[in-house]
GROMACS .gro file of C-alpha atoms in nm:
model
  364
    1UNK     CA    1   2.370  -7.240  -0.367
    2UNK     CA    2   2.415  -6.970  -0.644
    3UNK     CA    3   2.763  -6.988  -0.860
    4UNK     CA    4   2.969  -6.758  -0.955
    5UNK     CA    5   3.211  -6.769  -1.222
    6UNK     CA    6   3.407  -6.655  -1.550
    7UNK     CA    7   3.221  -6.813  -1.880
    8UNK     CA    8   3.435  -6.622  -2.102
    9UNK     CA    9   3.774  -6.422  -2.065
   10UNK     CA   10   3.930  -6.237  -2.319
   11UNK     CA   11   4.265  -6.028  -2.306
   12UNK     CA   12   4.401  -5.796  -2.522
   13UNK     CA   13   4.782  -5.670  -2.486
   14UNK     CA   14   4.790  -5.760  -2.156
   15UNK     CA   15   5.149  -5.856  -2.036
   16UNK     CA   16   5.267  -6.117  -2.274
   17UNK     CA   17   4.929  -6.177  -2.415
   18UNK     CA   18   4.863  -6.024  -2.739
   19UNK     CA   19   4.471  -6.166  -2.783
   20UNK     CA   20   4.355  -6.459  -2.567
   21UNK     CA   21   3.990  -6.613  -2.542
   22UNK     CA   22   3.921  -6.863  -2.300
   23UNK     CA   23   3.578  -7.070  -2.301
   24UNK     CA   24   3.472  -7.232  -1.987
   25UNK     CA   25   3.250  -7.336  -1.720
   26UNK     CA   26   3.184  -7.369  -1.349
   27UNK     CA   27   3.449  -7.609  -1.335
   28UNK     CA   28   3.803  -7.555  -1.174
   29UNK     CA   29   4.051  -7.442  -1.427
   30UNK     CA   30   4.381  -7.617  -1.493
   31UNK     CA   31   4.668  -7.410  -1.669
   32UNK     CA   32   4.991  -7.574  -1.718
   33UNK     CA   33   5.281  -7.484  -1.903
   34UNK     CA   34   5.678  -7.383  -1.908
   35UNK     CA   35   5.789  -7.106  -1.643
   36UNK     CA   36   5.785  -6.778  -1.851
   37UNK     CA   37   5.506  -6.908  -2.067
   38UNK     CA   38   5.275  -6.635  -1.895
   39UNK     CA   39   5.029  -6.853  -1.709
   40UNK     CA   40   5.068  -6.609  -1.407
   41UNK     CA   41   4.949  -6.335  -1.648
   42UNK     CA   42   4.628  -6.469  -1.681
   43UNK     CA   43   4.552  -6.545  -1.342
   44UNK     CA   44   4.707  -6.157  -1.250
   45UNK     CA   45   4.430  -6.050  -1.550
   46UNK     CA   46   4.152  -6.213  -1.346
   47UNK     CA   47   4.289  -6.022  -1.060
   48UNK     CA   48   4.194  -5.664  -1.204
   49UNK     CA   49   3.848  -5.757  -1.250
   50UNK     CA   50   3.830  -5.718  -0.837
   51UNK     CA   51   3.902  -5.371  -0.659
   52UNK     CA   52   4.224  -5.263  -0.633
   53UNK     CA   53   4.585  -5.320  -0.805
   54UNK     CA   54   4.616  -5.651  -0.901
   55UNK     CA   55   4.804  -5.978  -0.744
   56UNK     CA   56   5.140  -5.820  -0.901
   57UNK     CA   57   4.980  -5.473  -0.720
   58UNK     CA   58   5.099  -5.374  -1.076
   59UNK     CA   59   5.041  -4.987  -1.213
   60UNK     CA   60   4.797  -4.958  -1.514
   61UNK     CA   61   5.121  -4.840  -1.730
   62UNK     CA   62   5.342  -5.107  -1.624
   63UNK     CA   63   5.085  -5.413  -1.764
   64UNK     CA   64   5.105  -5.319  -2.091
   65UNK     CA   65   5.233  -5.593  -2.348
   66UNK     CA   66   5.566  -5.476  -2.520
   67UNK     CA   67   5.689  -5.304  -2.754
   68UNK     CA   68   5.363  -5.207  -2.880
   69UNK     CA   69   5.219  -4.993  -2.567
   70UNK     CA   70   4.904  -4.937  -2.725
   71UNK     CA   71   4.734  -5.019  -2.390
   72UNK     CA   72   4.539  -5.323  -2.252
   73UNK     CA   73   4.206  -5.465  -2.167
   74UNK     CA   74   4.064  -5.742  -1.988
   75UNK     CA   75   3.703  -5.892  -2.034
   76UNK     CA   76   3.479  -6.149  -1.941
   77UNK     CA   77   3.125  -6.288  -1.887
   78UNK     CA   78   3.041  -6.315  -1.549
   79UNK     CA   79   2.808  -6.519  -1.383
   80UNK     CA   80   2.701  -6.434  -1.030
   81UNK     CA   81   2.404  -6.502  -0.812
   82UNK     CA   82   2.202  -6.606  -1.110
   83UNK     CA   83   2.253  -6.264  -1.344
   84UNK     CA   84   2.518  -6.237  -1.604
   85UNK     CA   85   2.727  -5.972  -1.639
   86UNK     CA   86   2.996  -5.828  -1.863
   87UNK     CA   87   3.261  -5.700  -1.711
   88UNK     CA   88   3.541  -5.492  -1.863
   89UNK     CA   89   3.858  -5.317  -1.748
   90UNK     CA   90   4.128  -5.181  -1.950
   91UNK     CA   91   4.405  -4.885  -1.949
   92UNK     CA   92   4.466  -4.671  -2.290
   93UNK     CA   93   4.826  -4.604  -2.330
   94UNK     CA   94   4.894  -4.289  -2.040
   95UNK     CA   95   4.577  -4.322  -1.926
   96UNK     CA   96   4.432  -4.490  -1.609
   97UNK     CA   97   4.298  -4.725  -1.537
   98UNK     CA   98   3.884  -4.753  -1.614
   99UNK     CA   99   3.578  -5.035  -1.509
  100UNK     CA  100   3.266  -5.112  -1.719
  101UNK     CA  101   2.992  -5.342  -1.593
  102UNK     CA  102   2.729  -5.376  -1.903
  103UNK     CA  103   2.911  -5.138  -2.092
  104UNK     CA  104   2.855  -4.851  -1.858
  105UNK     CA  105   3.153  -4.696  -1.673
  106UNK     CA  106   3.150  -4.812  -1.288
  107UNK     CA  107   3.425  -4.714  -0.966
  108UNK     CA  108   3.581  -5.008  -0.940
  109UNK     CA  109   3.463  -5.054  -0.587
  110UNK     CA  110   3.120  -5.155  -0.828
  111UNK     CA  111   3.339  -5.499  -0.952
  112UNK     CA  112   3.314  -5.608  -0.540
  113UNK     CA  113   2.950  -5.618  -0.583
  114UNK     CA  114   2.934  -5.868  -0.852
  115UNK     CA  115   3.196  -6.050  -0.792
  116UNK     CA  116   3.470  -6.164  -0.486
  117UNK     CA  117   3.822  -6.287  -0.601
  118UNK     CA  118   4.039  -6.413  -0.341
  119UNK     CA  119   4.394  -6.529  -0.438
  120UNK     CA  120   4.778  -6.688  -0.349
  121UNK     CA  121   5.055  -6.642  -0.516
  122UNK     CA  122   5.417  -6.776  -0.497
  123UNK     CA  123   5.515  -6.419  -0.332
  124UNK     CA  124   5.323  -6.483  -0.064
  125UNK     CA  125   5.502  -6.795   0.053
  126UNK     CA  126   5.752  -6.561   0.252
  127UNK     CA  127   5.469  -6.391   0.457
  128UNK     CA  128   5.532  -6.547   0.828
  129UNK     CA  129   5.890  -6.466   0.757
  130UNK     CA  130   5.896  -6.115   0.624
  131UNK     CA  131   5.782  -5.778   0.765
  132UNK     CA  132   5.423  -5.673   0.888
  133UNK     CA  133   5.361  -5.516   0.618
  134UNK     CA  134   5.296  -5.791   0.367
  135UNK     CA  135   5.050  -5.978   0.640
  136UNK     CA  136   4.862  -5.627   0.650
  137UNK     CA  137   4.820  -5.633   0.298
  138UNK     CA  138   4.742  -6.027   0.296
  139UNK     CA  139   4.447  -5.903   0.614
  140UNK     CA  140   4.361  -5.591   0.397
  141UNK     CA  141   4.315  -5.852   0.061
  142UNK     CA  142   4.102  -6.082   0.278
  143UNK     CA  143   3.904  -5.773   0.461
  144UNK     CA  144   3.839  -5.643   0.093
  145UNK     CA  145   3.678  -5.988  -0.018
  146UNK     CA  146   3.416  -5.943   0.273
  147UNK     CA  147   3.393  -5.557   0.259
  148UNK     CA  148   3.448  -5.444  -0.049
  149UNK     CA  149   3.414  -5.027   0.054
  150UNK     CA  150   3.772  -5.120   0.252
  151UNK     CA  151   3.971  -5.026  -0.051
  152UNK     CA  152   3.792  -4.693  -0.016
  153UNK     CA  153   3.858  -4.650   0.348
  154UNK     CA  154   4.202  -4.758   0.326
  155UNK     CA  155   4.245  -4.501   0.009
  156UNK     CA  156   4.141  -4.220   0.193
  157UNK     CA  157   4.372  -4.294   0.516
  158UNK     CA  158   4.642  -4.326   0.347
  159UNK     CA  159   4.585  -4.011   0.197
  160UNK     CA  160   4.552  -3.797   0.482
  161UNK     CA  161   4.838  -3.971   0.666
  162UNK     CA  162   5.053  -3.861   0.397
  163UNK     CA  163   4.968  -3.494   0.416
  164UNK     CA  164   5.004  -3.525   0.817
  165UNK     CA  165   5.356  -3.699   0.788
  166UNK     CA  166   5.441  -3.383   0.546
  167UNK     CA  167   5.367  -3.147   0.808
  168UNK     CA  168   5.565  -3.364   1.072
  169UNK     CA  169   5.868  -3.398   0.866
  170UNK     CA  170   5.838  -3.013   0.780
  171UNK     CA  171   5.770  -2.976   1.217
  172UNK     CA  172   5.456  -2.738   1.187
  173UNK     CA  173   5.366  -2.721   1.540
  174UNK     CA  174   5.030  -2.521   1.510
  175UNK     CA  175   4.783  -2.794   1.561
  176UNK     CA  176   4.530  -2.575   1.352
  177UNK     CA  177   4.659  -2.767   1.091
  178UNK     CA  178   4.675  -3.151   1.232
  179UNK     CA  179   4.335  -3.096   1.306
  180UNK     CA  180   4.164  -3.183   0.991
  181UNK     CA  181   4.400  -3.417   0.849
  182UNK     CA  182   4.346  -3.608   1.214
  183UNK     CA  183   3.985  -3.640   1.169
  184UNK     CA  184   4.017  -3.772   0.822
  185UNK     CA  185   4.272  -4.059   0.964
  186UNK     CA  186   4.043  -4.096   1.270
  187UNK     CA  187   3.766  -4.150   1.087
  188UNK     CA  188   3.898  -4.362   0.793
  189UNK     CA  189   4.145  -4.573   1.038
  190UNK     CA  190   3.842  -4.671   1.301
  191UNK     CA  191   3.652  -4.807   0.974
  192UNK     CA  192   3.974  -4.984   0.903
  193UNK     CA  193   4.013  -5.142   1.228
  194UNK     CA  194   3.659  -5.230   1.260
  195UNK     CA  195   3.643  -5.414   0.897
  196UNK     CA  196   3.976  -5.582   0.964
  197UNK     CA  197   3.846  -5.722   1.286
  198UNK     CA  198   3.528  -5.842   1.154
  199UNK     CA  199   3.701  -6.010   0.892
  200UNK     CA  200   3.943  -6.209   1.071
  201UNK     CA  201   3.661  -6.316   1.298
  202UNK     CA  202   3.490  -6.445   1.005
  203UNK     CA  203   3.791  -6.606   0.914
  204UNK     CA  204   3.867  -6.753   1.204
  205UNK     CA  205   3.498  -6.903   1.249
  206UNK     CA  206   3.524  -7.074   0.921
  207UNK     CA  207   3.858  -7.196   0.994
  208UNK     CA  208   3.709  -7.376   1.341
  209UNK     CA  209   3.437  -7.485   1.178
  210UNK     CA  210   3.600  -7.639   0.894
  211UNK     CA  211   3.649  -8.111   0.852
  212UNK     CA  212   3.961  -8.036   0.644
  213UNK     CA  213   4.267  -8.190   0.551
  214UNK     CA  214   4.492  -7.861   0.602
  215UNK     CA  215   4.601  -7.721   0.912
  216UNK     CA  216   4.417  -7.431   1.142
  217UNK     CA  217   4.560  -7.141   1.298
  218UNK     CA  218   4.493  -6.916   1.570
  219UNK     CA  219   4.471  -6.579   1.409
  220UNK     CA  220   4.524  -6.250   1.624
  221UNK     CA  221   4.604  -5.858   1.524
  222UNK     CA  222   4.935  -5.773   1.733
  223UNK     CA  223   4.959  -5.375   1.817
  224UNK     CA  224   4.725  -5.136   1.983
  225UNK     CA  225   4.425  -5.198   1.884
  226UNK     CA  226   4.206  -4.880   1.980
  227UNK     CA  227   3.883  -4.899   1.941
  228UNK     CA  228   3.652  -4.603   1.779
  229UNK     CA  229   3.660  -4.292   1.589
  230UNK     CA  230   3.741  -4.115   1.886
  231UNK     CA  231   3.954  -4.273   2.067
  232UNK     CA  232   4.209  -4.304   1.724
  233UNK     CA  233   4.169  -3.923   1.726
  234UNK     CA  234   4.274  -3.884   2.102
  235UNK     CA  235   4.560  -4.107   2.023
  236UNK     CA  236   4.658  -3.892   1.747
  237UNK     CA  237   4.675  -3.567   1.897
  238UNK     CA  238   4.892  -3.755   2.180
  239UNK     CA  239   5.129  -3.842   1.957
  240UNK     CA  240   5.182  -3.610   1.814
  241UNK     CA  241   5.539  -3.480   1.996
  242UNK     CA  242   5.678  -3.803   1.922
  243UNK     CA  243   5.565  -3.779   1.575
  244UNK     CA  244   5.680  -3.481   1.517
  245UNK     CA  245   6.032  -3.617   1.640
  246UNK     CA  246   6.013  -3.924   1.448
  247UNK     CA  247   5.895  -3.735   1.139
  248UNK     CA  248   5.634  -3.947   1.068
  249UNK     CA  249   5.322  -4.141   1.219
  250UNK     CA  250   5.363  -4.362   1.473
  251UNK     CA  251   4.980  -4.516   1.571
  252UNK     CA  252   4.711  -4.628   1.386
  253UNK     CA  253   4.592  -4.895   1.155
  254UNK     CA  254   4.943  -4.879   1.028
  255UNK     CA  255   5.122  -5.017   1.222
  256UNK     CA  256   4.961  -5.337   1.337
  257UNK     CA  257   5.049  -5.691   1.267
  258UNK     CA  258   4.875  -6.044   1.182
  259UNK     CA  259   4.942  -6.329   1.415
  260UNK     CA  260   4.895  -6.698   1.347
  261UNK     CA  261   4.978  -6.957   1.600
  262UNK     CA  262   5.000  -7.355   1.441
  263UNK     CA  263   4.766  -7.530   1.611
  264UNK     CA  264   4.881  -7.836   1.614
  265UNK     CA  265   5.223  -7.783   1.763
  266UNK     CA  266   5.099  -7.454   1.927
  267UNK     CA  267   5.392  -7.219   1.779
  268UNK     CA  268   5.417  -6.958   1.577
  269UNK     CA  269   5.389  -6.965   1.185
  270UNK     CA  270   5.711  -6.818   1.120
  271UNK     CA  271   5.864  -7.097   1.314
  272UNK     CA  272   5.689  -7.363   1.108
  273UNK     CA  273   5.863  -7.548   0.843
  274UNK     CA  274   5.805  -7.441   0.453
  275UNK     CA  275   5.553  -7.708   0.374
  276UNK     CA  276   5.361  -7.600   0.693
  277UNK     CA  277   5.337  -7.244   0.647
  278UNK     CA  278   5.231  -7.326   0.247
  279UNK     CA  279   4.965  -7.507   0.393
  280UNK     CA  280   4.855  -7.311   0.620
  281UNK     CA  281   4.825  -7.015   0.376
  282UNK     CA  282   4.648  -7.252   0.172
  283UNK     CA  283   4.387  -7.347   0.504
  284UNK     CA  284   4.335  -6.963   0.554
  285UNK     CA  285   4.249  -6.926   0.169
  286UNK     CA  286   4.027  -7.200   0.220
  287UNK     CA  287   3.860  -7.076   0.533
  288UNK     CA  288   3.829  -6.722   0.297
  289UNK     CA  289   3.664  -6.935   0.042
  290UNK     CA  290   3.390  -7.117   0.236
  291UNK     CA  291   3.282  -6.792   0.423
  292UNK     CA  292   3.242  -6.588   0.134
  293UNK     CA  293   3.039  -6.876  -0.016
  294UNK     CA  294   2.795  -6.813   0.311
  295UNK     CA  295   2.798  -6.438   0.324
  296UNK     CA  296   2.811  -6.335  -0.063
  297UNK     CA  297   2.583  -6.656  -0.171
  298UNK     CA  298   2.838  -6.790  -0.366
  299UNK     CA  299   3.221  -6.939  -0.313
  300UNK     CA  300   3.471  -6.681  -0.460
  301UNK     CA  301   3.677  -6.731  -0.771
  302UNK     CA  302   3.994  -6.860  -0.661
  303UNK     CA  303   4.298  -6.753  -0.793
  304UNK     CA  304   4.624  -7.032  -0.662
  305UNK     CA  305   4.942  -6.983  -0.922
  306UNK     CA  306   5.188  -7.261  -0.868
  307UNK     CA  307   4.938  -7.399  -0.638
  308UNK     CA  308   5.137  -7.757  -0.617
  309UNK     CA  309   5.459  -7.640  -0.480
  310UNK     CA  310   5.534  -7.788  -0.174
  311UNK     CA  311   5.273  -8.002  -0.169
  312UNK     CA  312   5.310  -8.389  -0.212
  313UNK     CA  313   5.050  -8.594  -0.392
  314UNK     CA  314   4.778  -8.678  -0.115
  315UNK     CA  315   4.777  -8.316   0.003
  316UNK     CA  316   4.721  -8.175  -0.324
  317UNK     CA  317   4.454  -8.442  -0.394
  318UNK     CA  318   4.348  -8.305  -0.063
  319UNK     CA  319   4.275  -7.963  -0.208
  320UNK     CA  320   4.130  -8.023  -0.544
  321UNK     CA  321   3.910  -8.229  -0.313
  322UNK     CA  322   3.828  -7.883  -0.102
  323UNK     CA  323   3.821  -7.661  -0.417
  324UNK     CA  324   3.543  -7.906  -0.601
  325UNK     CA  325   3.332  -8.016  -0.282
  326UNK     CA  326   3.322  -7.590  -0.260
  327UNK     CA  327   3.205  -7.577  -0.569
  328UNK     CA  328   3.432  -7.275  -0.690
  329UNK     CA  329   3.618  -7.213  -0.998
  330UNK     CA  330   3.962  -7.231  -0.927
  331UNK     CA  331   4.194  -7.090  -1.149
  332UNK     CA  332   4.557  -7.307  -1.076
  333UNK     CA  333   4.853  -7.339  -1.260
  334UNK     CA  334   5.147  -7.516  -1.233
  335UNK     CA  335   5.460  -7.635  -1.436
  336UNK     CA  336   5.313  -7.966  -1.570
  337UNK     CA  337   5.030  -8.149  -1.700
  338UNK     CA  338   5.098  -8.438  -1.455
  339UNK     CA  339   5.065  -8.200  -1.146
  340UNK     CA  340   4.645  -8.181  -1.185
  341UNK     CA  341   4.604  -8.554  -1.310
  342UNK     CA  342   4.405  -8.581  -0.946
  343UNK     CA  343   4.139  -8.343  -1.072
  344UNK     CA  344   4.067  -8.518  -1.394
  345UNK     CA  345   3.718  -8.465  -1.550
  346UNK     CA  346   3.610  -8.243  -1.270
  347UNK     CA  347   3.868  -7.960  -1.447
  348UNK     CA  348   3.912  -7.830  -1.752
  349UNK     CA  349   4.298  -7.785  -1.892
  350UNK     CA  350   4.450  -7.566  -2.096
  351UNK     CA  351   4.823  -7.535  -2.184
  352UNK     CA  352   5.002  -7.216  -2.230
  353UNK     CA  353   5.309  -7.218  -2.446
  354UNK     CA  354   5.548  -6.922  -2.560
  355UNK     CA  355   5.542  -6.778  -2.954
  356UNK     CA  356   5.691  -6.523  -3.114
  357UNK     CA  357   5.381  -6.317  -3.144
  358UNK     CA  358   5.255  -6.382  -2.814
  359UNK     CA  359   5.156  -6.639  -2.516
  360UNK     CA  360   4.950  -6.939  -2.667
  361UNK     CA  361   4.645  -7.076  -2.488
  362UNK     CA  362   4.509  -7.418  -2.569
  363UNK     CA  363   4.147  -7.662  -2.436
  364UNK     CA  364   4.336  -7.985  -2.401
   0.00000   0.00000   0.00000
C-alpha cells in the first residue's frame, strides 16, 4: 500500500508560532507539552493544508500570530501515492486566504486530491450531546475526506439559501424570483444528500468490517431524506408558504441529523457515558481512516489533539495499536511525555514549550 504523509512542515506566524520546522517520517507523531504551549496550533496548521476552514473553522485574519499581523503561512513536503509534493498555504495580512501545490496557485479543492486529513478534537467530545448542527458538520468533515468537490457543493447551497431566506424574510411572493435561487439549492442540496449518504455507507461498512478494540455504532441520517434533484425542488416550491411564514428555510440538506445507536447496549450515543461516546468518536475516526486507506490508496493523516483523555492505559495502547497496524501518520498530542510511552520507537516525539518569542518545538 502507498503512504502518505508530511516529511517536512514549516510555519511561519501562525498562531503562537513565530517559525517552526519539523523533520519527520511515516511514523506517528507524538507532541507533548504544557496546556497553552500551542501544540493544538500545529495540528490546526496541518488542518489548512485540506479544503476548507480549519479544525478551529478559524478565518484567514483571525490565525495570524500577534502583535505582529504581518500574515501567516503554512508549508510542507508531502508524500502521497508515491509523488512528492510541496504544498503551501498562507494569508497576507487583509488578504485571503491562497493554496500552492509546486509553487503554482491551486483552489483549494486541488489540496483533496493529494492529500485526505481526517481529524478529532477536544470540541468534538460534546457532539451526541449538543445540537444537529455540529454532527452535520462532523458528517460534512467525513463526506469531504471521501469527496472532496463536497466543500464546493455545500459552498454553493449555502449560498443560494441565503439569498432565498432574504426574499422570505423580506415576503416577496412572486415566485419569478424563488425560481432560480430553488434550482441552485435543488441542485447543490441533491449532490449534498447523495455524497453524505455514500459516505456514511462507507463508513458504516468499515466500521462492520472492522477486529477492533473500540466500539461500533449504528449510523443513520434522521430527517427527510428526499431523494433527487427534483424531488428537493418540488419540496421547495411546497414550502414555500410556510417559509415564507417562518422567514426562513425549512427543508433540505439543512436540516437533517446524524444518528448513532451503541451497539453493544443498543442505545443511543447521547445516552452513553463520557468514556463511551470518546470512544466511539474515536471507532468512527478509525472506521474513516481504514476506508480512505482503501478508496484513496493510502490511510489519511490523522489529526487526534488530546487524544488520551478519557482513555485508560489498555485502551489507549489499544489505539496506537490501530493507528500503527494502519500504517498512518498520526499527529497526537497530549499533556505529558508519559501519556505515549505505549508507542515507543514506533513514534517520533517532540515537546512543545512556551518562550517569549514564540512556541518552541523540540525531536526528543
Amino acid at each position: 500500500m502507498s503512504a502518505l504523509f508530511l516529511s517536512e512542515l514549516k510555519l511561519s506566524h501562525f498562531r503562537s508560532h513565530k517559525s517552526v520546522n519539523i523533520s519527520c517520517d511515516g511514523r506517528p507523531i507524538a507532541i507533548f507539552g504544557s496546556n497553552g504551549a500551542g501544540k493544538t496550533n500545529i495540528l490546526e496548521a496541518i488542518s489548512m493544508l485540506s479544503p476548507g476552514r480549519g479544525l478551529r473553522r478559524a478565518k484567514a485574519d483571525e490565525i495570524a500570530r500577534a502583535p505582529e499581523h504581518v500574515g501567516w503561512k503554512v508549508s510542507g513536503v508531502l508524500h502521497s501515492l508515491g509523488q512528492i509534493h510541496e504544498v503551501e498555504t498562507r494569508a497576507e495580512h487583509g488578504a485571503n486566504r491562497a493554496v500552492f501545490i509546486g509553487e503554482k496557485t491551486a483552489p483549494q479543492v486541488a489540496l483533496g486530491r493529494v492529500a485526505r486529513v481526517v481529524w478529532l478534537i477536544p470540541a468534538m467530545d460534546r457532539l451526541w450531546l449538543e445540537g444537529a448542527e455540529g454532527r452535520r458538520r462532523f458528517l460534512d468533515r467525513i463526506t469531504l475526506s471521501f469527496e472532496p468537490k463536497h466543500a464546493e457543493v455545500s459552498v454553493a447551497y449555502e449560498k443560494a439559501m441565503r439569498e432565498r431566506n432574504r426574499l422570505l424574510k423580506d415576503m416577496v411572493r412572486d415566485a419569478m424570483w424563488y425560481k432560480a435561487l430553488e434550482d441552485q439549492m435543488a441542485e447543490a442540496g441533491a449532490a449534498i444528500i447523495s455524497n453524505r449518504s455514500n459516505a456514511l455507507a462507507r463508513l458504516q461498512q468499515a466500521m462492520d468490517s472492522a477486529q477492533t478494540a473500540f466500539p461500533t455504532a449504528e449510523l443513520s441520517i434522521d430527517g427527510d431524506l428526499i431523494d433527487g434533484k427534483a424531488s428537493l425542488l418540488n419540496a421547495l416550491e411546497t414550502s414555500r408558504p410556510q417559509d415564507l411564514r417562518a422567514g426562513r428555510t425549512l427543508v433540505g440538506p439543512h436540516r437533517v441529523d446524524m444518528l448513532a445507536i451503541y451497539k453493544a447496549k443498543n442505545i443511543e450515543a447521547k445516552q452513553c457515558s463520557t468514556g463511551e461516546q470518546k470512544a466511539l468518536l474515536l471507532s468512527l475516526i478509525l472506521a474513516n481512516a481504514r476506508a480512505l486507506s482503501e478508496d484513496f490508496g493510502a490511510p489519511p493523516i490523522m489529526l487526534l489533539d488530546e487524544v488520551a483523555a478519557h482513555l485508560d492505559a489498555d485502551r489507549r495502547a489499544a489505539l496506537y495499536d490501530e493507528i500503527c497496524a494502519l500504517k498512518a501518520q498520526a499527529w497526537m498530542t497530549g499533556t505529558g511525555a508519559e501519556l505515549f510511552e505505549e508507542l515507543g520507537g514506533r513514534a517520533q516525539h517532540f515537546e512543545v514549550s512556551d518562550a517569549e518569542d514564540g512556541s518552541v518545538v523540540n525531536h526528543v
